[in-house]
XYZ file of C-alpha atoms in Angstrom:
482
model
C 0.000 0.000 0.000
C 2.562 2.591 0.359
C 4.168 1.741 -2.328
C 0.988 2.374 -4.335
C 0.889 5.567 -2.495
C 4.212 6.592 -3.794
C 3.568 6.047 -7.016
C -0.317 7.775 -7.326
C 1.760 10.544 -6.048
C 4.504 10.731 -8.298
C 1.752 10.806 -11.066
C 1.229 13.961 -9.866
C 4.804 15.009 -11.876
C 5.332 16.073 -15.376
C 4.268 14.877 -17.625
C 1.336 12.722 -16.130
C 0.236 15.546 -14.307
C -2.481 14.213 -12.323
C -2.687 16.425 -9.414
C -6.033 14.446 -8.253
C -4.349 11.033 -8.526
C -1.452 12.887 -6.345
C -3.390 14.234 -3.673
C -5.488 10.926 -2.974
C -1.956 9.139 -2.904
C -0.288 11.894 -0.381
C -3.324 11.089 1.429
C -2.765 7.342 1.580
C 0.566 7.999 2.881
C -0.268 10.039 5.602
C -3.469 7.682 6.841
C -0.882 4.772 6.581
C 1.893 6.066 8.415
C -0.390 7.594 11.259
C -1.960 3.734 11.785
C 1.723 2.408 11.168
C 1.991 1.723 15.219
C 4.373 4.063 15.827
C 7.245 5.876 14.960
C 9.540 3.563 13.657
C 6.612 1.694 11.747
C 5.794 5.295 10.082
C 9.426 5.906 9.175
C 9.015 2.461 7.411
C 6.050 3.405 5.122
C 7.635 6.628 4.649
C 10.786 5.177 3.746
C 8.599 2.764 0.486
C 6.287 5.290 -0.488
C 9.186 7.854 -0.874
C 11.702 4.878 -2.989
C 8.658 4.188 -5.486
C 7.791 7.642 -5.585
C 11.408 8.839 -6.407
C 11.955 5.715 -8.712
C 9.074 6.653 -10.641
C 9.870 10.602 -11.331
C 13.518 9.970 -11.514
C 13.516 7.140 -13.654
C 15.339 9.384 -16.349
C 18.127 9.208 -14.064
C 19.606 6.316 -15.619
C 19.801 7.656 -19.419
C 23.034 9.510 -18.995
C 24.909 6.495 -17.575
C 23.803 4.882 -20.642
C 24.737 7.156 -23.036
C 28.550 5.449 -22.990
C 27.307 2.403 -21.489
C 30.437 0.565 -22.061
C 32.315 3.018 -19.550
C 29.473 3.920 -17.386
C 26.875 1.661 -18.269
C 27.764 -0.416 -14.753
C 26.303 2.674 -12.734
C 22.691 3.197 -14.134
C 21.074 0.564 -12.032
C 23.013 1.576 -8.687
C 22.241 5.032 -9.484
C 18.275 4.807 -9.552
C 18.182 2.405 -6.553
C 20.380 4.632 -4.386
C 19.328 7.866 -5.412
C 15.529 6.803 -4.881
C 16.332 4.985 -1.546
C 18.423 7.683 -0.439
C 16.261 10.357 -1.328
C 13.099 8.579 0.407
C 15.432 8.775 3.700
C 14.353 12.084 4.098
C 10.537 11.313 4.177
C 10.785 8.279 6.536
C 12.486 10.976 8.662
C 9.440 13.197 8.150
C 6.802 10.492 9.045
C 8.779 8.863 11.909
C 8.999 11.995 13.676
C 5.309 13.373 12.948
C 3.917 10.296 14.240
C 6.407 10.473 17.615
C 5.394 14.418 18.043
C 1.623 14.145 16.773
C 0.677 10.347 17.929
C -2.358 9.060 16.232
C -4.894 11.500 16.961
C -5.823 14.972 15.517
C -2.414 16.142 16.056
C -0.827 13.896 13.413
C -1.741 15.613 10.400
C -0.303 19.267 10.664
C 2.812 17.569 12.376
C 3.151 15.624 9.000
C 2.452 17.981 6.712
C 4.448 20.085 8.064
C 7.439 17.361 8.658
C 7.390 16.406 5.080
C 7.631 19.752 3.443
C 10.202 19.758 5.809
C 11.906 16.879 4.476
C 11.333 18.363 0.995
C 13.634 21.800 1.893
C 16.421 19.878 3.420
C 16.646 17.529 0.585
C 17.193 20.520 -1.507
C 20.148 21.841 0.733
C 21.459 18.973 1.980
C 24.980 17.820 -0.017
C 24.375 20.772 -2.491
C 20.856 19.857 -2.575
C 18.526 18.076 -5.552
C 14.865 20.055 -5.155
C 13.568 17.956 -8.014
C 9.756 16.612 -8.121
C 9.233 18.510 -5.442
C 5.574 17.880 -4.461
C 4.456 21.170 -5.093
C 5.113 20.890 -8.627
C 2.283 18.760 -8.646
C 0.825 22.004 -9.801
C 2.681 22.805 -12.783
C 0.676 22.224 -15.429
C -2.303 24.439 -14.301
C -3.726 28.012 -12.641
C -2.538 26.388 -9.177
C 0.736 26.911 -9.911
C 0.259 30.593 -9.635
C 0.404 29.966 -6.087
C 4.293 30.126 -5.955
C 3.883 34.054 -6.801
C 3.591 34.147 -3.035
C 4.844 31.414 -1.376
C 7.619 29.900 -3.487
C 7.324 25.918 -4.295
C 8.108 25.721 -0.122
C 5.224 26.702 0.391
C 3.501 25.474 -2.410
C 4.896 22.334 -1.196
C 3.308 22.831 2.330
C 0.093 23.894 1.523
C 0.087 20.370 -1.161
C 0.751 18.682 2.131
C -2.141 20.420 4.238
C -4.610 19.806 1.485
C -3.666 15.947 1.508
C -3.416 15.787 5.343
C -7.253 17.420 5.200
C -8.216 15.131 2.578
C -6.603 11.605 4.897
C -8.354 12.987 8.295
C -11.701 12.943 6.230
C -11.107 8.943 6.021
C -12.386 6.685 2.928
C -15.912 8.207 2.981
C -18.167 10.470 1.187
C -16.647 13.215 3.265
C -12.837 11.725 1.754
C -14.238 12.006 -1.900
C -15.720 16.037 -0.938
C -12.359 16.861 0.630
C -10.103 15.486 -2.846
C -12.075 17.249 -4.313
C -12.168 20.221 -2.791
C -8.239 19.601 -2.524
C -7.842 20.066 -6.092
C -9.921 22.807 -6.762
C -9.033 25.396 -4.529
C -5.907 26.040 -5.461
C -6.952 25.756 -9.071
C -9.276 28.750 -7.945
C -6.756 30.655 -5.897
C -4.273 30.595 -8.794
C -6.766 31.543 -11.501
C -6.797 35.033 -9.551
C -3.708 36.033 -10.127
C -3.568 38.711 -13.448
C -2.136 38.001 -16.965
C 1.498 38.060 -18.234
C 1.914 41.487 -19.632
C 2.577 41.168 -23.304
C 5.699 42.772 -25.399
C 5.483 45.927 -27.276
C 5.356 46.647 -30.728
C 9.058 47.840 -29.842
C 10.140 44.709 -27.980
C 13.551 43.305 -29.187
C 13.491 40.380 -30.809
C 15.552 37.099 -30.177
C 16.130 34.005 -31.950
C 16.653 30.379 -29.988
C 18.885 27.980 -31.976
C 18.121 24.177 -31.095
C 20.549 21.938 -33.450
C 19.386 18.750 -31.890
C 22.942 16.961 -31.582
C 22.378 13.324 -29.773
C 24.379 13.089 -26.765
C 26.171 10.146 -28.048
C 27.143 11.826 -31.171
C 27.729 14.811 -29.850
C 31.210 15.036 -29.162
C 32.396 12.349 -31.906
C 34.714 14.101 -34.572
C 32.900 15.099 -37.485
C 30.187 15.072 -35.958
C 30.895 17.432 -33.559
C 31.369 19.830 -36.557
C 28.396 18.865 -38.510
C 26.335 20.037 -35.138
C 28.381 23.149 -35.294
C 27.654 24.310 -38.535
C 23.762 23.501 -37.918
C 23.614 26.562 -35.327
C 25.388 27.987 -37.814
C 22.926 27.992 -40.527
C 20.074 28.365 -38.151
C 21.559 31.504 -37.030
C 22.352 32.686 -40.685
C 19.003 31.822 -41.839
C 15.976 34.769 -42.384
C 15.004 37.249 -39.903
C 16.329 40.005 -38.454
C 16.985 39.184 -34.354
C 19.279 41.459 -32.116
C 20.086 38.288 -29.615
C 21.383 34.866 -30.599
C 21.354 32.275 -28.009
C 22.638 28.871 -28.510
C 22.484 26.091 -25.846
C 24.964 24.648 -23.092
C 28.207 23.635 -25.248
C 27.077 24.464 -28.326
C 30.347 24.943 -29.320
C 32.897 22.287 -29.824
C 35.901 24.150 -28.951
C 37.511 25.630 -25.534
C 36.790 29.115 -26.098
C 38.991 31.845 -25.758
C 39.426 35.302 -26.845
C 40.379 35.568 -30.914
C 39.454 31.683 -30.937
C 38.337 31.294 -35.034
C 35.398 30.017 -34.132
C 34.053 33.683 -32.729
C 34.645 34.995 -36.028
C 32.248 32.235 -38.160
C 29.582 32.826 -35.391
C 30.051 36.566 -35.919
C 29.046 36.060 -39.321
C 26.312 33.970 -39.410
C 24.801 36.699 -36.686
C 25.092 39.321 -39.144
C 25.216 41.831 -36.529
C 22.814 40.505 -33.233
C 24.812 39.849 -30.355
C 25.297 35.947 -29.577
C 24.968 33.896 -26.546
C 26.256 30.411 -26.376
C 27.893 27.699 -24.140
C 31.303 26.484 -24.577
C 33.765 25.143 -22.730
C 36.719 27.786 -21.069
C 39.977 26.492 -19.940
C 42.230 28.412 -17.711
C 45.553 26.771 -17.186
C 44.579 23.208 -15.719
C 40.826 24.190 -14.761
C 37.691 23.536 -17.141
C 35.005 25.776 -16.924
C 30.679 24.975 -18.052
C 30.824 28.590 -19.660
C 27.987 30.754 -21.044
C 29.810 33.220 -23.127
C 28.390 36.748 -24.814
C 29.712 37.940 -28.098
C 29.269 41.510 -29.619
C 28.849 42.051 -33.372
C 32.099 41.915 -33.712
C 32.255 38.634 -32.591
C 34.579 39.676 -30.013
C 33.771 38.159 -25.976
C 31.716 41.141 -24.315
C 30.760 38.533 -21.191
C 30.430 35.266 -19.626
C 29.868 33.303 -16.612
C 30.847 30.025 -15.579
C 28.520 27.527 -13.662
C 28.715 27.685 -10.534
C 26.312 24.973 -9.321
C 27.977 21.671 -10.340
C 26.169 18.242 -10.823
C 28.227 16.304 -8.043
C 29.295 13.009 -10.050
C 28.085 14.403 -13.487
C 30.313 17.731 -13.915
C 32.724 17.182 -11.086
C 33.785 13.334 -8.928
C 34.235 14.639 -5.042
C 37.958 13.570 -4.422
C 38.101 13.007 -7.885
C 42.135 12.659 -8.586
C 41.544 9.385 -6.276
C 38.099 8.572 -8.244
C 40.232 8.965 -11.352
C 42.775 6.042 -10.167
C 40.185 3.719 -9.654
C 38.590 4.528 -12.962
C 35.788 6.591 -11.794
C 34.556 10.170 -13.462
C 32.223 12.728 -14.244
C 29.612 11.647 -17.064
C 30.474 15.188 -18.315
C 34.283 15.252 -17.538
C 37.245 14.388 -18.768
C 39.811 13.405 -16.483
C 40.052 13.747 -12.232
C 37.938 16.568 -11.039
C 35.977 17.497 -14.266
C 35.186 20.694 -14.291
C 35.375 23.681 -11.827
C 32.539 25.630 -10.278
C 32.761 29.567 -11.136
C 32.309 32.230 -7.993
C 28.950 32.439 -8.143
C 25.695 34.173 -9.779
C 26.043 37.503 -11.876
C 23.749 39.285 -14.144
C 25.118 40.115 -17.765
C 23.933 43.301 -19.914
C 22.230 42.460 -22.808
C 21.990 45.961 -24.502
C 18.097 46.739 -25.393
C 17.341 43.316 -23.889
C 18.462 44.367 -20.279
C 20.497 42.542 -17.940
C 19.728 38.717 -17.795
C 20.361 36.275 -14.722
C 22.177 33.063 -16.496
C 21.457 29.609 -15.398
C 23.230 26.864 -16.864
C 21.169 23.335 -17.260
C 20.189 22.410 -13.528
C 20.533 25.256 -11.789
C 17.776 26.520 -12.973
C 15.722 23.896 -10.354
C 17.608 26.030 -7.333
C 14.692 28.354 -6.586
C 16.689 29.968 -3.776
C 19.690 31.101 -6.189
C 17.182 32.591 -9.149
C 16.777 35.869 -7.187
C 19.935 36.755 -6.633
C 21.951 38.520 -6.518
C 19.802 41.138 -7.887
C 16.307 41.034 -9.479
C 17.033 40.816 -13.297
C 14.886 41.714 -15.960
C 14.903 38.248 -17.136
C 16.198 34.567 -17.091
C 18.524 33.476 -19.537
C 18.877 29.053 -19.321
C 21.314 27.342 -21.775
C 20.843 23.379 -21.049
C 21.918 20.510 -22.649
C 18.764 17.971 -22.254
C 20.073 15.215 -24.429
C 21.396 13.650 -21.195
C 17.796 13.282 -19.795
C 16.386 11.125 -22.718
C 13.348 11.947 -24.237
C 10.403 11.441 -22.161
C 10.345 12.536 -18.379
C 13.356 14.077 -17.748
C 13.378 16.958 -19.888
C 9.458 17.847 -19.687
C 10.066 18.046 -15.837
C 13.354 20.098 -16.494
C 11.302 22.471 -18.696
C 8.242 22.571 -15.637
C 10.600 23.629 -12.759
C 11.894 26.684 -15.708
C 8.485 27.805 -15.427
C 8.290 27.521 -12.073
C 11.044 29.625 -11.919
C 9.495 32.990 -13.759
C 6.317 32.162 -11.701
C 8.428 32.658 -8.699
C 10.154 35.819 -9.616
C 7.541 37.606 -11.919
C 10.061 37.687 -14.964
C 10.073 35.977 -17.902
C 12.941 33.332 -19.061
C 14.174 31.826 -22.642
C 15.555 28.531 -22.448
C 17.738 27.279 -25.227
C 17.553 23.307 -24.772
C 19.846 21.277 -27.290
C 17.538 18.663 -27.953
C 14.521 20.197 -26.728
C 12.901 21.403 -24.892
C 13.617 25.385 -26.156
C 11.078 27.790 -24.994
C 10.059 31.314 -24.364
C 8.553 31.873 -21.337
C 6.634 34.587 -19.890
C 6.353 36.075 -16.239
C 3.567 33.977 -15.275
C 5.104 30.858 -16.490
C 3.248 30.241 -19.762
C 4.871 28.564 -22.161
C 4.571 31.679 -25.480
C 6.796 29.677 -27.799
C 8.548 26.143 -28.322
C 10.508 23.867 -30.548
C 10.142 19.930 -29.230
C 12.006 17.579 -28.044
C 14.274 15.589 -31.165
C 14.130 18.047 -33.761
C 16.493 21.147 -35.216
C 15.207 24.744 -35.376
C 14.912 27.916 -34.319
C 12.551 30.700 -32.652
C 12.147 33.944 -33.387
C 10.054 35.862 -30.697
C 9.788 38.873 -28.858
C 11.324 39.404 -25.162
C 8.320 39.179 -22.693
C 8.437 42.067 -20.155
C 8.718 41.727 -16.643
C 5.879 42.061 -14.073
C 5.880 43.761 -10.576
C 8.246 41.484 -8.255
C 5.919 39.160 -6.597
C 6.064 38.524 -2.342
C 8.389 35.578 -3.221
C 10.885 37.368 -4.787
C 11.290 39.954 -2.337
C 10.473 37.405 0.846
C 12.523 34.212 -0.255
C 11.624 31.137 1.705
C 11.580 32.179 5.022
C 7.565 32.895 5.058
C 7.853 29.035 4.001
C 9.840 27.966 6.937
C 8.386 30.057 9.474
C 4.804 28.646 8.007
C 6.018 24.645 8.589
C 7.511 25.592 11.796
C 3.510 26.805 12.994
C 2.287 24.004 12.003
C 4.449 21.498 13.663
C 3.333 24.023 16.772
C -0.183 23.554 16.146
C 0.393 19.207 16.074
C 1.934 19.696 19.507
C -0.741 22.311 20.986
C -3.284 20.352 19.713
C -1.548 16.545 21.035
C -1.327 18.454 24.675
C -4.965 19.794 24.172
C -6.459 16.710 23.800
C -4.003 14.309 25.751
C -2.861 12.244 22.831
């Protein structure tokens, strides 16, 4: 049963999206784990409901060991097991200890709501965090998602919780049914409140997305490599009359630096627009995940380097030892892979204002999009082709939106497989190519909107909000001597 639980809720993810089928299984959860017999029995059906629910959503996770199976091949199966187990750690943690502080009465359900959005904040801290399928996103997919405009996917997260915890005290009854139900639709309502994205000018700039659809198993072979290169070449070359180029994560098949001849051929396919693109940047032994900016005259006017690393994908912890046994980065060469850069930084974009970038996965760190100032918009180069082509990146694409719902601003994602997007400050989706093919978008830079509570209150509401409800499971345990 809580394994069934686990996985009605992770239906709840992109792209199933079954918020319903979510809530009832939260709900199973919870009743199970409050008439699990204790603490240690809770922790137990928190602990299988959070492994199939995890397996499930992250179930992509194995496609980029498999993309060189032969060298990494060995790892997919150990990867999904331990990532799912370890992962569901956190939300036997959250059951055991709602059931020790609320018992089985009343008191149980705010304590475990509020323990397992808990659970869901420190698993997005803890060793450099992984906030994906976070149960709020649940939401993504419809007007509840407008929700995070004031209380971040914490809260989101929280109030998912409370709604399920409502829905499990109401039992398998008539009652149960009215409270799903009512479960769903609020938030639906709530969300539908909140006003349209405002809509570009006749004067907007416009900007062209270049997707050349390079296979991550071809992508780095020679010739290949090349071919794939001279794709976002003629994409960017081809009709229209854009002021921004933007290419996805390595793009580019050579370490970039300054007079490097490939600035000059991108220069002239760009016929003038500025062009944004990922390549690699070594400095003296050190690799750098680089987002570079070029001006017309194809000279580097900025960059940034990732700071936010994928431990075991970009970079091996200890990895000169990793490297003697044979052990590395999926996206590294040799020993440590490749180094994290000092941190967030906007970059001016002329007429298109200055832009936050986020490279692939940071963009699922709410906490870092705001900072370090608010920018007029979110600029995400990813390369999806390690994901596969289902699950992975469709949820990759839903936590983007989530991210200009958040913040109020919109964000362009250049994916290099799919899936590229324009995305507006509300989180609608104004423009896409999909997953598997080559192409381009030409569109027009959605404004900003006013800078929603979350952006200028972070999490902390979130936190504080969990914290009172864990105080109202123990008020209401003493209350009624349970």
């Amino acid at each position: 049963m809580a394994v069934l639980a686990g996985l009605a809720a992770g239906a709840g993810q992109a792209p199933v999206s079954a918020v319903p089928v979510a809530l009832a299984g939260l709900a199973l959860l919870l009743w199970l784990a409050r008439d699990a017999g204790g603490p240690v029995g809770a922790a137990r059906i928190g602990w299988w409901a959070g492994t199939a629910y995890f397996a499930l959503t992250l179930h992509w996770i194995v496609e980029p060991f498999l993309v060189d199976a032969a060298r990494h091949g060995w790892m997919a199966p150990f990867a999904l097991v331990l990532l799912s187990g370890g992962l569901a750690l956190f939300w036997a943690g959250a059951l055991g200890l709602a059931r020790g502080l609320g018992g089985a009465g009343p008191a149980f359900w705010p304590a475990a709501a509020a323990a397992l959005a808990g659970a869901e904040i420190l698993r997005a801290l803890v060793l450099t965090g992984f906030p994906w399928s976070l149960l709020g996103y649940v939401w993504t997919d419809g007007p509840g998602a407008q929700i995070a405009a004031w209380t971040g996917p914490f809260g989101l997260t929280l109030l998912t919780c409370l709604l399920a915890a409502g829905t499990a005290a109401a039992g398998p009854r008539p009652a149960g049914v009215a409270a799903l139900l009512a479960a769903w639709l609020l938030p639906v309502g709530l969300g539908a409140l909140r006003a349209p994205a405002p809509l570009p000018g006749p004067e907007a700039p416009v900007l062209r997305i270049v997707q050349p659809n390079a296979p991550q198993d071809e992508k780095w072979q020679p010739g290949r490599a090349e071919a794939f290169f001279d794709r976002a070449l003629d994409l960017t070359a081809a009709p229209g009359d854009p002021e921004l180029v933007i290419w996805p994560e390595t793009s580019v098949p050579y370490g970039i630096e300054p007079g490097h001849p490939a600035l000059d051929r991108i220069a002239r396919a760009a016929a003038g627009a500025r062009v944004a693109f990922g390549a690699q940047r070594v400095a003296g032994a050190r690799f750098y995940n680089t987002l570079f900016v070029t001006g017309p005259d194809g000279r580097i006017a900025a960059s940034y380097d990732k700071h936010h690393l994928v431990p075991f994908g970009e970079y091996v912890p200890l990895g000169d030892l990793a490297a003697r046994l044979g052990i590395y980065g999926l996206a590294a060469g040799e020993g440590f892979g490749y180094s994290a850069g000092p941190g967030p930084r906007l970059v001016d974009l002329g007429r298109f204002g200055r832009a936050l970038p986020l490279i692939c996965y940071e963009a699922i760190f709410p906490e870092e999009v705001g900072a370090p100032e608010r920018p007029a918009w979110l600029l995400q180069i990813t390369n999806d082709a390690w994901f596969g082509t289902f699950a992975g990146p469709q949820q990759h694409l839903a936590q983007a939106r989530m991210r200009a719902i958040e913040q109020g601003v919109p964000m362009v994602r250049a994916a290099n497989t799919g899936i590229s997007a324009v995305i507006d400050a509300r989180g609608g989706v104004v423009d896409s190519l999909p997953l598997g093919v080559a192409g381009r978008i030409d569109a027009a830079l959605p404004p900003a909107a006013a800078a929603t509570p979350y952006a200028r209150g972070g999490d902390w509401p979130a936190a504080l909000a969990i914290l009172a409800c864990l105080g109202a499971g123990l008020a209401l345990r003493r209350r009624n001597g349970t």
